[in-house]
Structures are given as C-alpha cells and as structure tokens.
Short mmCIF file of C-alpha atoms in Angstrom, two decimals:
data_model
loop_
_atom_site.label_atom_id
_atom_site.label_comp_id
_atom_site.label_asym_id
_atom_site.label_seq_id
_atom_site.Cartn_x
_atom_site.Cartn_y
_atom_site.Cartn_z
CA MET A 1 -13.26 8.03 48.02
CA PRO A 2 -13.55 5.61 45.10
CA LYS A 3 -10.94 5.73 42.37
CA ILE A 4 -12.32 7.76 39.52
CA VAL A 5 -11.16 6.74 36.07
CA ASP A 6 -12.01 8.79 33.03
CA HIS A 7 -13.61 6.21 30.75
CA GLU A 8 -12.62 7.84 27.48
CA LYS A 9 -9.08 8.49 28.68
CA ARG A 10 -8.70 4.82 29.58
CA ARG A 11 -10.00 3.79 26.17
CA LYS A 12 -7.34 5.99 24.56
CA GLN A 13 -4.63 4.44 26.74
CA ILE A 14 -5.78 0.99 25.63
CA ALA A 15 -5.76 2.09 21.98
CA GLU A 16 -2.19 3.35 22.42
CA ALA A 17 -1.19 0.05 23.99
CA THR A 18 -2.75 -1.64 20.95
CA TRP A 19 -0.54 0.43 18.65
CA ARG A 20 2.58 -0.51 20.55
CA VAL A 21 1.69 -4.20 20.30
CA ILE A 22 1.06 -3.86 16.53
CA LEU A 23 4.35 -1.97 16.11
CA ASN A 24 6.31 -4.65 17.93
CA LEU A 25 4.56 -7.85 16.91
CA GLY A 26 2.43 -7.02 13.91
CA MET A 27 -1.29 -7.63 13.69
CA GLU A 28 -0.80 -11.33 14.41
CA GLY A 29 0.40 -10.39 17.88
CA ALA A 30 -2.49 -7.99 18.55
CA THR A 31 -4.45 -10.47 20.64
CA VAL A 32 -6.68 -9.31 23.47
CA ARG A 33 -4.32 -11.06 25.87
CA ASN A 34 -1.20 -9.22 24.60
CA ILE A 35 -2.99 -5.87 24.53
CA ALA A 36 -4.27 -6.29 28.10
CA LYS A 37 -0.72 -7.12 29.23
CA GLU A 38 0.75 -4.09 27.44
CA ALA A 39 -1.95 -1.84 28.94
CA GLY A 40 -1.36 -3.27 32.40
CA LEU A 41 -4.95 -4.49 32.71
CA SER A 42 -6.63 -7.80 33.39
CA LEU A 43 -8.59 -9.40 30.55
CA GLY A 44 -11.79 -8.65 32.45
CA ALA A 45 -10.92 -4.97 32.83
CA LEU A 46 -10.07 -4.73 29.13
CA ARG A 47 -13.42 -6.27 28.22
CA HIS A 48 -15.08 -3.59 30.33
CA TYR A 49 -13.82 -0.99 27.86
CA PHE A 50 -13.98 -3.00 24.64
CA SER A 51 -16.18 -6.05 24.39
CA THR A 52 -14.44 -7.47 21.28
CA GLN A 53 -11.02 -7.29 19.64
CA ASP A 54 -12.61 -5.86 16.49
CA GLU A 55 -14.28 -3.05 18.43
CA LEU A 56 -10.90 -2.16 19.90
CA LEU A 57 -9.16 -2.24 16.51
CA VAL A 58 -11.78 0.03 14.94
CA TYR A 59 -11.38 2.49 17.80
CA ALA A 60 -7.56 2.41 17.55
CA MET A 61 -7.79 3.08 13.82
CA ASP A 62 -10.27 5.95 14.27
CA LEU A 63 -7.81 7.51 16.67
CA VAL A 64 -5.17 7.53 13.90
CA LYS A 65 -7.57 9.45 11.63
CA GLU A 66 -8.50 11.83 14.45
CA GLN A 67 -4.88 12.66 15.26
CA ALA A 68 -4.05 13.42 11.63
CA THR A 69 -7.17 15.58 11.34
CA VAL A 70 -6.22 17.58 14.44
CA ARG A 71 -2.71 18.21 13.05
CA ILE A 72 -4.10 19.29 9.67
CA ASN A 73 -6.61 21.66 11.27
CA GLU A 74 -3.75 23.25 13.23
CA ILE A 75 -1.85 23.86 10.01
CA THR A 76 -4.79 25.50 8.25
CA LYS A 77 -4.94 28.06 11.08
CA LYS A 78 -1.37 29.17 10.39
CA ASP A 79 -0.53 32.08 8.15
CA LEU A 80 1.48 30.24 5.48
CA PRO A 81 1.95 30.87 1.75
CA PRO A 82 -0.54 28.62 -0.13
CA LYS A 83 1.94 26.13 -1.61
CA GLU A 84 3.78 25.79 1.69
CA MET A 85 0.50 25.13 3.47
CA ILE A 86 -0.49 22.46 0.96
CA LEU A 87 2.89 20.74 1.32
CA SER A 88 2.61 20.86 5.14
CA ILE A 89 -0.84 19.29 4.98
CA LEU A 90 0.30 16.51 2.65
CA LEU A 91 3.25 15.77 4.94
CA GLN A 92 0.78 14.90 7.73
CA MET A 93 -0.36 11.91 5.65
CA VAL A 94 3.05 10.28 5.12
CA PRO A 95 5.55 8.77 7.58
CA ILE A 96 8.23 11.42 8.12
CA ASN A 97 8.76 11.05 11.87
CA GLU A 98 8.19 8.54 14.67
CA GLU A 99 4.56 9.51 15.18
CA THR A 100 3.47 9.34 11.56
CA MET A 101 5.54 6.18 11.00
CA ALA A 102 3.65 4.47 13.82
CA GLU A 103 0.33 5.64 12.39
CA MET A 104 1.25 4.27 8.97
CA GLU A 105 2.33 0.94 10.44
CA VAL A 106 -0.96 0.61 12.31
CA TRP A 107 -2.93 1.66 9.23
CA PHE A 108 -1.17 -0.88 7.02
CA ALA A 109 -1.57 -3.76 9.47
CA PHE A 110 -5.20 -2.81 9.99
CA ILE A 111 -6.04 -2.68 6.27
CA ALA A 112 -4.44 -6.07 5.69
CA HIS A 113 -6.31 -7.51 8.67
CA ALA A 114 -9.67 -5.97 7.74
CA ARG A 115 -9.44 -6.87 4.04
CA HIS A 116 -11.44 -10.07 4.39
CA LYS A 117 -13.82 -8.80 7.04
CA GLU A 118 -15.70 -6.15 5.14
CA ASP A 119 -18.86 -6.77 7.16
CA ILE A 120 -17.09 -5.62 10.33
CA PHE A 121 -14.74 -2.94 9.04
CA ASN A 122 -15.37 -0.09 6.67
CA ILE A 123 -11.82 0.08 5.32
CA LYS A 124 -12.74 2.19 2.33
CA ASP A 125 -13.20 5.29 4.40
CA ASP A 126 -9.80 6.17 5.82
CA GLY A 127 -10.46 9.84 5.15
CA VAL A 128 -7.40 10.38 2.95
CA PHE A 129 -9.27 10.41 -0.36
CA ASN A 130 -11.75 13.00 0.90
CA GLY A 131 -8.94 15.04 2.42
CA ILE A 132 -7.06 15.12 -0.91
CA LYS A 133 -10.26 15.90 -2.79
CA LYS A 134 -10.98 18.90 -0.56
CA LEU A 135 -7.38 20.06 -0.94
CA VAL A 136 -7.42 19.91 -4.76
CA ASP A 137 -10.84 21.59 -4.86
CA SER A 138 -9.64 24.47 -2.73
CA MET A 139 -6.44 24.76 -4.81
CA GLU A 140 -8.71 25.26 -7.80
CA GLN A 141 -10.92 27.75 -5.96
CA TYR A 142 -7.92 29.86 -5.01
CA GLY A 143 -6.72 29.82 -8.60
CA LEU A 144 -3.52 27.89 -7.81
CA LEU A 145 -3.95 25.13 -10.40
CA ARG A 146 -2.90 25.31 -14.03
CA LYS A 147 -5.84 25.93 -16.30
CA GLU A 148 -5.93 22.84 -18.52
CA LEU A 149 -6.14 20.26 -15.71
CA ASP A 150 -8.85 17.61 -15.23
CA ILE A 151 -9.66 17.94 -11.51
CA ALA A 152 -10.89 14.35 -11.07
CA VAL A 153 -7.74 12.94 -12.68
CA GLU A 154 -5.47 15.21 -10.63
CA THR A 155 -7.23 14.21 -7.41
CA GLU A 156 -6.79 10.52 -8.18
CA ARG A 157 -3.15 11.07 -9.21
CA LEU A 158 -2.22 13.01 -6.06
CA TYR A 159 -4.06 10.46 -3.88
CA ALA A 160 -2.12 7.60 -5.48
CA LEU A 161 1.16 9.50 -5.13
CA ILE A 162 0.57 10.19 -1.42
CA ASP A 163 -0.43 6.64 -0.47
CA GLY A 164 2.30 5.16 -2.67
CA ILE A 165 5.08 7.23 -1.17
CA ALA A 166 3.66 6.64 2.32
CA LEU A 167 3.84 2.90 1.69
CA HIS A 168 7.41 3.15 0.38
CA ALA A 169 8.49 5.27 3.34
CA LEU A 170 7.13 2.52 5.59
CA LEU A 171 8.83 -0.33 3.71
CA GLU A 172 12.07 1.43 2.75
CA PRO A 173 12.60 4.24 5.26
CA LYS A 174 16.29 4.59 4.42
CA ARG A 175 15.85 5.44 0.74
CA VAL A 176 12.49 7.16 1.10
CA ASP A 177 13.37 9.61 3.87
CA LYS A 178 11.75 12.96 4.64
CA GLU A 179 14.07 14.90 2.33
CA ARG A 180 13.25 12.65 -0.61
CA ILE A 181 9.51 12.78 0.11
CA VAL A 182 9.60 16.58 0.23
CA ARG A 183 11.48 16.73 -3.09
CA VAL A 184 8.94 14.45 -4.80
CA LEU A 185 5.92 16.32 -3.40
CA GLU A 186 7.40 19.74 -4.24
CA ARG A 187 8.09 18.57 -7.76
CA HIS A 188 4.52 17.30 -8.07
CA LEU A 189 2.98 20.52 -6.72
CA ASP A 190 5.17 22.59 -9.07
CA SER A 191 3.91 20.52 -12.01
CA ILE A 192 0.24 21.22 -11.28
CA CYS A 193 0.44 24.74 -9.85
CA ILE A 194 0.71 28.08 -11.62
CA GLY A 195 4.02 29.92 -11.49
CA MET B 1 5.28 -48.16 -14.43
CA PRO B 2 5.54 -45.74 -11.49
CA LYS B 3 3.59 -42.51 -11.64
CA ILE B 4 5.91 -39.77 -12.72
CA VAL B 5 5.17 -36.33 -11.33
CA ASP B 6 7.05 -33.31 -12.55
CA HIS B 7 8.42 -31.87 -9.30
CA GLU B 8 8.49 -28.24 -10.43
CA LYS B 9 5.03 -28.46 -11.98
CA ARG B 10 3.62 -29.77 -8.71
CA ARG B 11 5.30 -26.96 -6.80
CA LYS B 12 3.60 -24.48 -9.12
CA GLN B 13 0.22 -26.13 -8.57
CA ILE B 14 0.71 -25.84 -4.82
CA ALA B 15 1.67 -22.17 -5.16
CA GLU B 16 -1.50 -21.57 -7.16
CA ALA B 17 -3.55 -23.34 -4.49
CA THR B 18 -1.87 -21.03 -1.96
CA TRP B 19 -3.02 -17.99 -3.93
CA ARG B 20 -6.59 -19.26 -4.02
CA VAL B 21 -6.55 -19.74 -0.25
CA ILE B 22 -5.15 -16.23 0.29
CA LEU B 23 -7.74 -14.78 -2.09
CA ASN B 24 -10.59 -16.47 -0.23
CA LEU B 25 -9.48 -16.36 3.38
CA GLY B 26 -6.67 -13.84 3.58
CA MET B 27 -3.22 -14.61 4.92
CA GLU B 28 -4.69 -15.73 8.26
CA GLY B 29 -6.29 -18.63 6.41
CA ALA B 30 -3.12 -19.62 4.56
CA THR B 31 -2.25 -22.44 6.91
CA VAL B 32 -0.40 -25.50 5.69
CA ARG B 33 -3.56 -27.52 6.41
CA ASN B 34 -5.83 -25.30 4.28
CA ILE B 35 -3.33 -25.15 1.44
CA ALA B 36 -2.91 -28.94 1.39
CA LYS B 37 -6.69 -29.32 1.27
CA GLU B 38 -7.03 -26.80 -1.57
CA ALA B 39 -4.24 -28.54 -3.50
CA GLY B 40 -5.81 -31.97 -2.91
CA LEU B 41 -2.74 -33.27 -1.09
CA SER B 42 -2.04 -34.79 2.29
CA LEU B 43 -0.01 -32.78 4.77
CA GLY B 44 2.84 -35.24 4.29
CA ALA B 45 2.78 -34.87 0.51
CA LEU B 46 2.77 -31.06 0.82
CA ARG B 47 5.79 -31.23 3.13
CA HIS B 48 7.59 -33.22 0.48
CA TYR B 49 7.48 -30.16 -1.78
CA PHE B 50 7.79 -27.40 0.81
CA SER B 51 9.21 -28.13 4.23
CA THR B 52 7.86 -24.95 5.86
CA GLN B 53 4.96 -22.53 5.34
CA ASP B 54 7.41 -19.66 4.89
CA GLU B 55 9.28 -21.51 2.14
CA LEU B 56 5.98 -21.99 0.32
CA LEU B 57 4.97 -18.34 0.73
CA VAL B 58 8.31 -17.12 -0.63
CA TYR B 59 7.93 -19.42 -3.64
CA ALA B 60 4.33 -18.28 -4.26
CA MET B 61 5.46 -14.66 -4.12
CA ASP B 62 8.39 -15.24 -6.48
CA LEU B 63 5.94 -16.73 -8.94
CA VAL B 64 3.97 -13.45 -8.93
CA LYS B 65 7.15 -11.56 -9.86
CA GLU B 66 8.05 -14.12 -12.51
CA GLN B 67 4.62 -13.92 -14.18
CA ALA B 68 4.73 -10.13 -14.36
CA THR B 69 8.26 -10.26 -15.77
CA VAL B 70 7.21 -12.71 -18.48
CA ARG B 71 4.29 -10.47 -19.51
CA ILE B 72 6.52 -7.39 -19.61
CA ASN B 73 9.16 -9.17 -21.72
CA GLU B 74 6.43 -10.16 -24.19
CA ILE B 75 5.38 -6.52 -24.53
CA THR B 76 8.91 -5.27 -25.18
CA LYS B 77 9.12 -7.65 -28.16
CA LYS B 78 6.09 -6.00 -29.79
CA ASP B 79 6.41 -3.22 -32.34
CA LEU B 80 4.60 -0.46 -30.43
CA PRO B 81 5.00 3.33 -30.40
CA PRO B 82 7.22 4.22 -27.40
CA LYS B 83 4.57 5.86 -25.19
CA GLU B 84 2.08 3.07 -25.86
CA MET B 85 4.72 0.48 -24.94
CA ILE B 86 5.52 2.29 -21.69
CA LEU B 87 1.83 2.47 -20.75
CA SER B 88 1.38 -1.24 -21.54
CA ILE B 89 4.33 -2.14 -19.35
CA LEU B 90 3.05 -0.03 -16.43
CA LEU B 91 -0.38 -1.66 -16.75
CA GLN B 92 1.21 -5.04 -15.97
CA MET B 93 2.03 -3.77 -12.48
CA VAL B 94 -1.50 -2.70 -11.46
CA PRO B 95 -4.72 -4.70 -10.97
CA ILE B 96 -6.76 -4.21 -14.15
CA ASN B 97 -8.07 -7.75 -14.62
CA GLU B 98 -8.66 -10.94 -12.64
CA GLU B 99 -5.08 -12.13 -12.98
CA THR B 100 -3.37 -8.92 -11.88
CA MET B 101 -5.99 -8.37 -9.15
CA ALA B 102 -5.13 -11.78 -7.68
CA GLU B 103 -1.41 -10.99 -7.89
CA MET B 104 -1.93 -7.70 -6.07
CA GLU B 105 -4.05 -9.36 -3.38
CA VAL B 106 -1.35 -11.96 -2.78
CA TRP B 107 1.38 -9.31 -2.81
CA PHE B 108 -0.47 -7.15 -0.27
CA ALA B 109 -1.24 -10.01 2.09
CA PHE B 110 2.35 -11.21 1.79
CA ILE B 111 3.92 -7.82 2.54
CA ALA B 112 1.70 -7.38 5.61
CA HIS B 113 2.57 -10.90 6.78
CA ALA B 114 6.31 -10.57 6.13
CA ARG B 115 6.64 -7.10 7.66
CA HIS B 116 7.71 -8.37 11.06
CA LYS B 117 9.75 -11.30 9.79
CA GLU B 118 12.54 -9.53 7.96
CA ASP B 119 15.00 -12.29 8.78
CA ILE B 120 12.96 -14.76 6.71
CA PHE B 121 11.59 -12.59 3.93
CA ASN B 122 13.32 -10.01 1.78
CA ILE B 123 10.27 -7.87 1.18
CA LYS B 124 12.22 -4.89 -0.07
CA ASP B 125 12.97 -6.53 -3.37
CA ASP B 126 9.64 -6.96 -5.15
CA GLY B 127 11.26 -5.91 -8.42
CA VAL B 128 8.91 -3.00 -9.10
CA PHE B 129 11.33 -0.25 -8.12
CA ASN B 130 14.05 -1.66 -10.38
CA GLY B 131 11.54 -2.15 -13.19
CA ILE B 132 10.42 1.49 -12.97
CA LYS B 133 14.03 2.66 -12.74
CA LYS B 134 14.96 0.80 -15.92
CA LEU B 135 11.89 2.17 -17.67
CA VAL B 136 12.63 5.80 -16.78
CA ASP B 137 16.30 5.34 -17.71
CA SER B 138 15.40 4.00 -21.14
CA MET B 139 12.83 6.79 -21.62
CA GLU B 140 15.69 9.20 -21.07
CA GLN B 141 18.04 7.29 -23.41
CA TYR B 142 15.46 7.37 -26.20
CA GLY B 143 14.99 11.11 -25.70
CA LEU B 144 11.35 10.79 -24.62
CA LEU B 145 11.65 12.79 -21.40
CA ARG B 146 11.38 16.54 -21.04
CA LYS B 147 14.78 18.12 -20.61
CA GLU B 148 14.59 19.79 -17.21
CA LEU B 149 13.64 16.66 -15.22
CA ASP B 150 15.51 15.20 -12.25
CA ILE B 151 15.63 11.48 -13.11
CA ALA B 152 15.88 10.24 -9.51
CA VAL B 153 12.86 12.31 -8.45
CA GLU B 154 10.83 11.21 -11.49
CA THR B 155 11.65 7.55 -10.80
CA GLU B 156 10.52 7.86 -7.18
CA ARG B 157 7.39 9.75 -8.24
CA LEU B 158 6.34 7.24 -10.88
CA TYR B 159 7.08 4.35 -8.50
CA ALA B 160 4.86 5.92 -5.81
CA LEU B 161 2.11 6.62 -8.35
CA ILE B 162 2.11 3.02 -9.60
CA ASP B 163 2.05 1.35 -6.19
CA GLY B 164 -0.47 3.88 -4.87
CA ILE B 165 -2.92 3.38 -7.70
CA ALA B 166 -2.39 -0.39 -7.53
CA LEU B 167 -3.32 -0.29 -3.84
CA HIS B 168 -6.40 1.83 -4.52
CA ALA B 169 -7.52 -0.44 -7.35
CA LEU B 170 -7.30 -3.33 -4.88
CA LEU B 171 -9.22 -1.54 -2.11
CA GLU B 172 -11.71 0.38 -4.26
CA PRO B 173 -12.05 -1.51 -7.54
CA LYS B 174 -15.30 0.23 -8.45
CA ARG B 175 -13.99 3.76 -8.46
CA VAL B 176 -10.45 2.90 -9.52
CA ASP B 177 -11.25 0.80 -12.58
CA LYS B 178 -9.09 0.18 -15.64
CA GLU B 179 -10.38 3.22 -17.52
CA ARG B 180 -9.56 5.53 -14.62
CA ILE B 181 -6.12 4.00 -14.15
CA VAL B 182 -5.33 4.45 -17.85
CA ARG B 183 -6.42 8.10 -17.72
CA VAL B 184 -4.22 8.82 -14.70
CA LEU B 185 -1.19 7.06 -16.18
CA GLU B 186 -1.62 8.70 -19.58
CA ARG B 187 -1.87 12.09 -17.91
CA HIS B 188 1.29 11.36 -15.94
CA LEU B 189 3.23 10.19 -19.00
CA ASP B 190 2.10 13.26 -20.97
CA SER B 191 3.39 15.48 -18.17
CA ILE B 192 6.91 14.03 -18.25
CA CYS B 193 7.27 13.21 -21.98
CA ILE B 194 8.13 15.47 -24.88
CA GLY B 195 5.39 16.39 -27.33
#
C-alpha cells in the first residue's frame, strides 16, 4: 500500500517548521533550504507543497491569523461576564504565553520582511483592526460604552494600544509581562466602559 | 592644500545615505556595497568611516534618536500651554510628515534586523519609554493628571498607544493620517488630564 500523506496536514507541518526557523534565526534565516532541513524534507519535496518561499510565508502567516481566530471564537462561546469576555478576547492578540509570543515574533518578522514587497504580500490585512472594530461595535450595541465616546476614535485608540503593548511584550518581555498587560488593559476598559 | 573633510560630517552623510537605502530597498538592501554607492564613496572609503555594517547601522539609528531629542528640546523651550506642549512632544515620536515617517521606517527595519543579534545591538533602549516616563512624571508634578491614576500603568499605557499608533501610521498612512493621530492623542490626554 502506498504511503498516504494528508496534503494539508503536511503543509501545516511545514508552516510550523517555518515558524521555528524564524523564532531561532529571524527572517534572514528563513531560507527554503533551512526550512526544508527543519521540516525533515528534501528541497524537492518542499517545493511539492510550496513552489516559492513567498507562498510558504503567506501560508505560515495566515495560519497565525487562523489560530487566533479559533481561540477567540472559543471564548465567545463561553458564558462570561461582558467585560471579562472582552479582556479574554484582547489577550489573544498579545504575547502572554509561549504560543502567542511565537505568533507575535512571526508576525513582526513577516511584516518587516513584507514591507517592501507590497505586490506580493497584503500586509495591511492582519485581521486585528477588523477584530477590534467588531469588538468596539458590539460593546456599543450591548450598552457597555460610556455615552459621550466617539466610536471611530476609540477603535483606533484601542487598536494602537493592543499592537503597541504586543510589540513591547515582544521586545521587553520582562517588564511587560502578563500581569502588567492585564493591568493596562483593565484600566483602559474601565475608562471607556460604564460602571 | 590637502582636501579637508570633516570626519563627523562625512559620517552623518553616510548615515543619511543608509536611511535612503533602507527607505528604498528595506534592510535587506542595506548592504555595505549599496550604501557606498548611494553615498558616492568607494568601499574602501566607506570602511574608513565605519569598519563594519553593524557599526554603521548603530550610528544611523542613534542619529534618529538624536534628531527626535533635538526637536523635543526645542519644543520645551517654547511658551506653550501645558497640554499643547505635551501633544507637540508626543507628535515628535510618530510619523506625521516625511521626516518622521523616514525615521519610523528606519527604526522598524532596524528593530526587526537587530532582534536576533542582541549581543551587537541594544534595541531595548530606543529612548521612547524614558521620554514618556519623564513626560508623565512632569505632568504629575505640574498637577495636570487626574488624582486617582496609577502612574506606572498610565506610563505603560501611553507608551503602548504611541508606539502602536506610530506603527499603524507607518503601515496604513492613508487611514492613520496626522489628523486622526491628533484626535486620538487629544482624546487620550483629555481622559487622563484634569479639566
């Protein structure tokens, strides 16, 4: 019987190998050769799954978005008090554990790499802005927000706060640890929410 | 009479050539060869001023910090109402014109490049955290802040907001333009200041 390999599963394994290479060596080390080695594949086998390095990088980045989306959808199914749910959702977008730290590292390296290749990569759409926008909109719908707020300004402000603190947690994980992130986000939510 | 070249002035010119290369080609293009070409120098002449690429990059990055510091010191000498002065200072740290956009681009490329070379680069100290800390401390000293605030949390929050919106202005300059940045920062200052 021939060996049956699930094509999509193998692509995921390769994407995960790509992350490990980026985590260890940075984007400069994320060559097709290094990724194939990390994934335990020949160059030819790797090319069977991804014909170019850019195609692989886009896929690896999409997987980051997908994972965060899955976690957030799980949270929305829980029966949590509104403010606690909002905080839990926001915490999926910042590095507070090994998994989210790795995602952030990959995201940062990817953005820097893709910056001057806008024809290949659509770096504007990382999903975070739309996620925050939906969140603020539903906070308003459920009557959680203070009355005098400008929704567009609050969306932009929360989006900047989240990406800023995510960046600082990546660059200075000792000072900007989970406890500190939670305190800052709680303070921010208190300042825009009723009660 | 021999040609006299001001050593420090030439180093600055090379750093500026480095920025132009980073702006056009990204950090991947910031090779010693490309920088020498942009600066109109031979490789040998470039090596006379900077013996390694890393030495040059550190110098180019320090110049970004220095320029921002000079601008901020100029502002503090002006006779401005306190909140206006604070806003003007914060606006020196985000991309709102060609000069600050170039600084941010260089900063971002540099951080991404230096991330996995911590032995060579001290990326933690870009001066922004300390600048924000001083600013919040003096806001407290001058009695501008609301009474119930936790200064450490407010410092971290403002720092995240500034770097987050700076990043978004770099990646999405159309949506996050100067007017929008000013609105977000004014809203934030109003929320932490008295009156």
